[in-house]
C-alpha cells in the first residue's frame, strides 16, 4: 500500500486496536478519512488507497454494473492488503476491517481467506463477491461479528448482489444489519453512531 492516511502519529499507535478502512470504486482514501472523527477514538484508523488507477481516482479491481470481476485481480489486491496488515499487525491489539462499496467486497474477501486474522468487519453500502472458489473455502469455526449498513433504495448495488450478500452474511457471520432510508449509496453520521456502538461492543468489549 503506497498511500495510507493514519489517524494517529506513529508514537501513539502501539497497543491500540487497528481499524483498516477501504474506500469504494472510483474514489480514494479521503472518503474514509472523513469518518475518523465519528468513530471511537480508542482505535487507530488507517485509510488505504487502492492500487488500481480508475480515471483520476482508484479502485481495488476492475468492475462493471453487474459487479463482474477478474478474480486474479481480486486476489492480487487482497494479498497486497494482507501483506501490509501483516507489516503493522504486531503494533496493535487487534485488527478490524471496514469497507465502503467495493471496499466491502475487499473486506469480506480478506475475511474469507483468513477468518482468524480479524476481530470484526464493517461493511457500508457494499457487497460480498459471488465466487465459487471463495465459496468452497468458506468455513468459520466461530462466526465473526459483522456490521452491514445500507439504504434499501441504493441503486448502485444491484438486487442480485444485495440478495447474495444478505444470504452469505446471514449464513457465515454474527450479523448486525441496519438500513438508512434516504442515505443512498453513501455513508451517514447516523450510521456511524451505530458503527461506533458495534465496535465498542465487539472490539473494545
Phi, psi and omega in degrees: 000111185281331181235119177225130174255123181261151176273341182230148172294159188303325184283359178246008186266337189302130176082356180274153171289139182259132172248112180269122190246127183239125185281180181269182183287130178075024174231206176205185186296339181298333178299325181272328179302327180298341182273347187309316186286349186254008183238164186301126186284355173294336181280156159261128179258139176230112180264117184266146170264130179296155188275344188260121177295131175235093187062234178270005184234207191216157175211166181274327176197159180295147189210144171242184184303325183276006177067023174292149184207162171268113188296334176297321177295320179299312181296320179299315179295316180298318180294325177295316179295316181296321178297320178294315178302318180299330182286342182240353188304319186296342180280349192237155181283335178195168176233127175239146181254143171226131178224135176255131177057241178300332177298331175292323175298321177294315182298316180289328176294316176301317179297318182291325181285325185217071189297336183277356186277345193234138182286321181196170179222141175241125177243128186237118176049044185228202187208165175254134180293134173267106186213129185295320181296316178295321182298323179297326184275347185299111179200111182243120177297321174227138183292126180283143176296135183220129173255128179236112179246138181194170171254127181300337180267009177298119184268354183281320179268115187291162188300320180296320180293321177296316181296315179296317180301314180299317180296316182295316182294318178299322184284321194250349184231164169273093197268131166248109183248130179226144176240151187226091182303135177087355182285327183072203180273078189202192173229154185225162177296322178299318178298320181294331174298316179291320177298318178300315178298319178299311181295321179297319183288310190268338182250311181279336174072000000 
